[in-house]
Short mmCIF file of C-alpha atoms and ligand atoms in Angstrom, two decimals:
data_model
loop_
_atom_site.label_atom_id
_atom_site.label_comp_id
_atom_site.label_asym_id
_atom_site.label_seq_id
_atom_site.Cartn_x
_atom_site.Cartn_y
_atom_site.Cartn_z
CA MET A 979 -10.64 10.62 16.79
CA TRP A 980 -9.09 9.78 13.46
CA HIS A 981 -5.47 10.02 12.28
CA VAL A 982 -4.75 10.68 8.65
CA VAL A 983 -0.82 10.30 7.81
CA MET A 984 0.02 12.18 4.51
CA TYR A 985 1.80 8.83 3.65
CA SER A 986 4.08 9.24 0.27
CA ALA A 987 6.61 6.62 -0.63
CA GLY A 988 9.26 8.25 1.49
CA ILE A 989 11.15 6.96 4.50
CA GLY A 990 10.09 10.08 6.38
CA SER A 991 6.24 9.49 6.03
CA TRP A 992 6.69 5.92 6.93
CA SER A 993 8.58 6.51 9.97
CA ALA A 994 6.05 9.19 11.01
CA ALA A 995 3.20 6.80 10.63
CA MET A 996 4.77 4.24 12.53
CA ARG A 997 5.14 6.72 15.25
CA VAL A 998 1.36 7.53 15.19
CA ALA A 999 0.65 4.00 15.04
CA GLU A 1000 2.62 3.29 18.22
CA LYS A 1001 1.22 6.09 20.07
CA HIS A 1002 -2.49 5.91 19.02
CA GLY A 1003 -2.97 2.26 17.83
CA THR A 1004 -4.07 1.40 14.11
CA ASP A 1005 -7.94 1.16 14.58
CA ASN A 1006 -8.65 4.65 13.29
CA LEU A 1007 -5.48 5.11 11.39
CA ILE A 1008 -5.39 6.09 7.68
CA LEU A 1009 -2.34 6.29 5.06
CA LEU A 1010 -3.38 8.77 2.63
CA PHE A 1011 -1.54 8.26 -0.68
CA THR A 1012 -1.69 10.76 -3.37
CA ASP A 1013 -0.38 9.05 -6.66
CA VAL A 1014 1.01 11.21 -9.24
CA LYS A 1015 0.05 9.29 -12.09
CA HIS A 1016 -3.22 6.81 -13.12
CA LYS A 1017 -3.18 3.90 -10.71
CA LEU A 1018 -3.29 1.72 -13.80
CA ASP A 1019 -0.78 3.57 -15.81
CA GLN A 1020 2.14 0.92 -16.10
CA HIS A 1021 4.42 3.62 -17.92
CA PRO A 1022 8.12 2.84 -16.13
CA HIS A 1023 9.11 6.67 -16.09
CA ARG A 1024 5.64 8.13 -14.94
CA GLY A 1025 4.63 8.34 -11.60
CA GLU A 1026 6.86 7.31 -8.51
CA ASP A 1027 9.97 4.64 -9.06
CA GLN A 1028 8.30 1.41 -9.28
CA ASP A 1029 10.13 0.17 -6.52
CA ALA A 1030 8.71 3.25 -4.58
CA TYR A 1031 5.14 1.44 -5.06
CA ARG A 1032 6.63 -1.72 -3.51
CA PHE A 1033 7.83 0.02 -0.37
CA LEU A 1034 4.57 1.94 0.01
CA VAL A 1035 2.68 -1.32 0.11
CA GLU A 1036 5.02 -3.18 2.08
CA GLY A 1037 5.51 -0.38 4.55
CA ALA A 1038 1.75 0.28 4.92
CA LYS A 1039 1.32 -3.61 5.79
CA VAL A 1040 3.87 -3.44 8.78
CA ILE A 1041 2.20 -0.14 9.92
CA GLY A 1042 -1.28 -1.34 10.17
CA GLY A 1043 -4.45 0.94 9.43
CA ARG A 1044 -5.89 1.61 6.32
CA LEU A 1045 -4.08 2.65 2.75
CA GLU A 1046 -6.32 5.38 1.06
CA TRP A 1047 -4.79 5.56 -2.57
CA ILE A 1048 -6.00 8.57 -4.44
CA SER A 1049 -5.24 9.62 -7.82
CA ARG A 1050 -6.48 12.51 -10.24
CA GLY A 1051 -5.96 10.07 -13.02
CA LYS A 1052 -3.06 12.19 -14.68
CA HIS A 1053 0.61 12.69 -14.31
CA ILE A 1054 3.03 15.58 -13.92
CA TRP A 1055 3.58 16.64 -17.42
CA GLN A 1056 -0.11 16.83 -17.83
CA THR A 1057 -0.54 19.21 -15.30
CA PHE A 1058 2.25 21.31 -16.83
CA GLU A 1059 0.50 21.43 -20.11
CA ASP A 1060 -2.93 21.64 -18.63
CA ASN A 1061 -1.88 24.90 -16.62
CA ARG A 1062 0.53 25.85 -19.68
CA TYR A 1063 3.24 26.08 -17.14
CA MET A 1064 6.74 24.44 -16.88
CA GLY A 1065 6.73 23.94 -13.06
CA ASN A 1066 10.05 25.27 -11.22
CA SER A 1067 11.33 25.54 -7.76
CA ARG A 1068 8.98 28.41 -7.03
CA VAL A 1069 5.77 27.28 -8.54
CA ASP A 1070 4.62 23.62 -8.72
CA PRO A 1071 1.50 22.69 -10.47
CA CYS A 1072 2.20 19.00 -10.21
CA SER A 1073 2.23 18.74 -6.61
CA ARG A 1074 -0.40 21.54 -5.92
CA GLU A 1075 -2.90 19.49 -8.13
CA LEU A 1076 -1.70 15.78 -7.82
CA LYS A 1077 -0.90 16.26 -4.29
CA ARG A 1078 -1.74 19.29 -1.96
CA GLU A 1079 -5.26 20.31 -3.37
CA MET A 1080 -6.04 16.29 -3.77
CA ALA A 1081 -5.26 15.69 -0.33
CA ARG A 1082 -7.13 18.80 0.89
CA GLU A 1083 -10.32 17.68 -0.95
CA TRP A 1084 -10.07 14.11 0.36
CA VAL A 1085 -9.67 15.34 4.10
CA GLU A 1086 -12.59 18.01 3.56
CA LYS A 1087 -15.10 15.46 2.07
CA HIS A 1088 -14.27 13.03 4.98
CA PHE A 1089 -13.74 14.97 8.34
CA LYS A 1090 -14.44 17.87 10.19
CA PRO A 1091 -11.69 19.66 11.65
CA ASP A 1092 -12.42 18.62 14.96
CA GLU A 1093 -12.72 14.77 13.95
CA VAL A 1094 -9.07 14.34 12.53
CA THR A 1095 -5.26 15.02 13.41
CA LEU A 1096 -3.40 15.17 10.15
CA TYR A 1097 0.47 14.20 10.36
CA ILE A 1098 3.14 14.94 8.07
CA GLY A 1099 6.66 13.28 7.75
CA ILE A 1100 8.88 16.31 7.97
CA ASP A 1101 11.85 15.53 9.97
CA TRP A 1102 13.80 17.91 12.58
CA THR A 1103 16.13 18.75 9.71
CA GLU A 1104 13.11 20.83 8.27
CA MET A 1105 11.27 22.15 10.93
CA HIS A 1106 11.30 25.46 9.00
CA ARG A 1107 8.63 24.11 7.22
CA CYS A 1108 6.24 23.07 9.93
CA ALA A 1109 4.68 26.76 10.54
CA SER A 1110 3.63 27.05 6.98
CA ASN A 1111 2.11 23.66 6.59
CA GLU A 1112 -0.05 24.31 9.85
CA LYS A 1113 -1.07 27.51 8.33
CA ALA A 1114 -1.85 25.90 5.17
CA TRP A 1115 -4.03 23.08 6.70
CA TYR A 1116 -6.03 25.30 9.10
CA PRO A 1117 -8.35 24.97 10.83
CA TYR A 1118 -7.15 20.98 10.66
CA LYS A 1119 -4.91 20.15 13.25
CA VAL A 1120 -1.31 18.99 11.89
CA GLU A 1121 1.39 17.15 13.88
CA PHE A 1122 4.81 16.41 12.81
CA PRO A 1123 6.13 12.94 14.65
CA MET A 1124 9.63 13.16 13.04
CA CYS A 1125 10.54 16.52 14.48
CA GLU A 1126 9.91 15.29 18.08
CA GLN A 1127 12.75 13.56 19.94
CA PRO A 1128 14.34 10.73 19.57
CA TYR A 1129 15.58 12.83 16.16
CA LEU A 1130 16.16 10.38 13.46
CA VAL A 1131 18.00 10.85 10.16
CA LYS A 1132 17.25 9.12 7.05
CA SER A 1133 19.44 6.26 7.56
CA ASP A 1134 18.18 5.70 10.78
CA MET A 1135 14.60 5.43 9.24
CA CYS A 1136 15.64 3.19 6.69
CA ARG A 1137 17.44 0.72 9.11
CA TRP A 1138 14.22 0.82 11.34
CA ALA A 1139 11.99 -0.37 8.34
CA GLU A 1140 14.69 -2.80 7.35
CA SER A 1141 14.78 -4.26 11.02
CA LEU A 1142 10.90 -5.09 10.39
CA GLY A 1143 11.45 -6.70 6.86
CA VAL A 1144 10.72 -3.83 4.49
CA LYS A 1145 13.58 -3.11 2.57
CA ARG A 1146 14.58 0.60 1.75
CA PRO A 1147 13.37 2.13 -1.50
CA ARG A 1148 15.83 1.83 -4.22
CA LEU A 1149 16.45 5.37 -4.89
CA TYR A 1150 18.10 5.94 -1.60
CA GLU A 1151 20.36 3.47 -2.63
CA LEU A 1152 20.86 5.19 -6.00
CA GLY A 1153 22.15 8.11 -4.14
CA PHE A 1154 18.82 10.27 -4.21
CA SER A 1155 17.99 12.04 -1.27
CA HIS A 1156 14.10 11.75 -1.80
CA ASN A 1157 11.98 8.98 -3.14
CA ASN A 1158 9.45 11.27 -5.35
CA CYS A 1159 8.73 11.07 -8.89
CA GLY A 1160 11.29 8.41 -9.43
CA GLY A 1161 14.12 10.84 -9.02
CA PHE A 1162 12.65 13.51 -11.20
CA CYS A 1163 11.51 16.81 -9.64
CA VAL A 1164 11.12 20.22 -10.90
CA LYS A 1165 12.42 21.57 -7.73
CA ALA A 1166 15.86 19.48 -7.88
CA GLY A 1167 19.45 21.08 -8.78
CA LEU A 1168 21.93 20.14 -11.25
CA GLY A 1169 23.48 17.25 -8.73
CA GLN A 1170 20.32 15.34 -8.73
CA PHE A 1171 19.51 15.47 -12.68
CA TYR A 1172 23.19 14.40 -13.04
CA ASN A 1173 22.64 11.49 -10.83
CA LEU A 1174 19.19 10.77 -13.00
CA LEU A 1175 21.21 10.73 -16.05
CA LYS A 1176 24.06 8.48 -14.79
CA THR A 1177 21.84 6.08 -12.84
CA MET A 1178 18.60 5.92 -15.12
CA PRO A 1179 19.69 7.29 -18.74
CA GLU A 1180 16.02 6.01 -20.07
CA ARG A 1181 14.29 7.95 -17.32
CA TYR A 1182 15.97 11.07 -18.02
CA ALA A 1183 15.03 10.64 -21.74
CA TYR A 1184 11.53 10.34 -21.17
CA HIS A 1185 11.66 13.67 -19.12
CA GLU A 1186 13.70 15.26 -21.42
CA SER A 1187 11.50 14.50 -24.27
CA LYS A 1188 8.38 15.57 -22.37
CA GLN A 1189 9.97 18.91 -21.70
CA GLU A 1190 10.93 19.80 -25.53
CA GLU A 1191 7.12 18.40 -26.19
CA LEU A 1192 5.89 21.03 -23.43
CA PHE A 1193 8.24 23.56 -24.96
CA SER A 1194 6.55 23.09 -28.33
CA VAL A 1195 3.14 23.39 -27.08
CA LEU A 1196 3.95 26.39 -24.99
CA GLY A 1197 5.50 28.20 -28.01
CA LYS A 1198 8.81 29.29 -25.75
CA ARG A 1199 11.82 27.68 -23.95
CA VAL A 1200 11.18 27.89 -20.26
CA PRO A 1201 13.51 25.78 -18.41
CA PHE A 1202 13.89 25.03 -14.65
CA LEU A 1203 17.35 23.98 -14.32
CA ARG A 1204 19.48 26.81 -12.42
CA GLN A 1205 23.25 27.11 -13.18
CA THR A 1206 25.44 29.88 -12.28
CA VAL A 1207 28.20 30.64 -14.70
CA ASN A 1208 30.82 33.58 -13.58
CA ARG A 1209 28.25 34.56 -11.29
CA LYS A 1210 25.65 34.88 -13.67
CA LEU A 1211 22.48 32.77 -13.26
CA ARG A 1212 21.32 31.19 -16.39
CA TYR A 1213 18.37 28.64 -16.92
CA LEU A 1214 18.99 25.54 -19.15
CA SER A 1215 16.51 22.54 -20.34
CA LEU A 1216 17.29 18.89 -19.64
CA LYS A 1217 18.46 18.30 -23.27
CA GLU A 1218 21.38 21.02 -22.74
CA PHE A 1219 22.14 19.88 -19.26
CA ARG A 1220 22.65 16.55 -20.88
CA GLU A 1221 24.87 17.73 -23.67
CA GLN A 1222 26.89 19.55 -21.28
CA VAL A 1223 27.75 16.31 -19.29
CA GLU A 1224 28.21 14.40 -22.52
CA ALA A 1225 30.95 17.18 -23.31
CA GLY A 1226 32.41 16.73 -20.26
CA ASN A 1227 31.88 19.83 -18.47
CA GLN A 1228 32.28 20.27 -14.83
CA ILE A 1229 29.12 19.90 -12.80
CA ASP A 1230 27.98 21.33 -9.36
CA MET A 1231 27.32 18.03 -7.75
CA PHE A 1232 26.44 19.90 -4.43
CA ASP A 1233 23.39 21.30 -6.33
CA ILE A 1234 20.88 18.85 -5.11
CA GLY A 1235 18.05 21.36 -5.06
CA GLY A 1236 15.08 21.38 -3.24
CA CYS A 1237 13.04 18.16 -4.00
CA GLY A 1238 10.44 17.39 -1.48
CA CYS A 1239 7.21 17.06 -3.24
CA PHE A 1240 4.88 18.19 -0.72
CA GLY A 1241 7.16 20.26 1.20
CA ASP A 1242 7.71 23.75 -0.56
CA VAL A 1243 4.57 25.75 -0.76
CA GLU A 1244 4.07 28.08 -3.68
CA GLU A 1245 3.39 31.76 -2.48
CA GLY A 1246 -0.40 31.97 -1.55
CA ASP A 1247 -0.75 27.99 -1.74
CA GLN A 1248 -3.55 26.96 0.73
CA TYR A 1249 -2.90 23.45 0.79
CA ALA A 1250 0.58 22.74 2.13
CA THR A 1251 1.75 19.30 2.98
CA VAL A 1252 5.44 17.63 3.44
CA ALA A 1253 6.36 14.19 1.92
CA GLY A 1254 9.19 12.14 3.32
S1 SF4 B 1093 8.30 15.25 -6.75
FE1 SF4 B 1093 8.92 17.30 -7.97
S2 SF4 B 1093 7.97 16.70 -10.00
FE2 SF4 B 1093 6.98 15.26 -8.76
S3 SF4 B 1093 4.87 16.24 -8.07
FE3 SF4 B 1093 6.63 16.73 -6.39
S4 SF4 B 1093 7.24 18.93 -7.14
FE4 SF4 B 1093 6.31 17.82 -8.79
#
């Protein structure tokens, strides 16, 4: 029996992989990483945070098994342009194409359902996501090691990695709750984008310019950031949000949103998985 862990740069999937290695050994263990850019693309703001790649590789060495690094060869803004759709918290062409579909194709190509168990780094605080992931991966069997006791929170998991000599991903230290897409996510809320603007203004500027380019291609402005003012919901672009921050407007810092690249499955989506 083979064991394939959906291995993102997050601490949840690292911890899940550690538990799988401890339970089943590493001879038949594969850590499947689906990159959100071309592997050779060195652009500082595309794909994962540079330090996430460091964590990914160092973490894999400690776990053991084989790191399988796959990529569609394109980045998230290309998926929005190709689909002529600005991703958002409900519909995410980026993770559908670059994560879920790619992982599914790879698994189907290499294993029949009775040859492999799949593992996803959802933790016990996200248990509500397990059922949709099991359904999406059917007939493959999926397990969620971090939903089992002893229950750990992210800070416990980070300490675990550091006790083995692997420094936690820097995005956690910068106040991000996820280590996906370099702190950017179309599912994230205003609080996360405020943090992105304050901690990595160049990265924010990159995404702002890509969004403006996309709006030009689409011929319409279809932003994904949501803001409630006087009980009315409105959508605003990255440019408009930055201008609000620069004007000193009050920002809802608790609106972190639902980043978690693999986690939220589009309606009718066959290929769900969850990143840590
Ligand atoms: S982290 Fe967010 S933006 Fe990046 S691929 Fe996942 S859903 Fe898309």
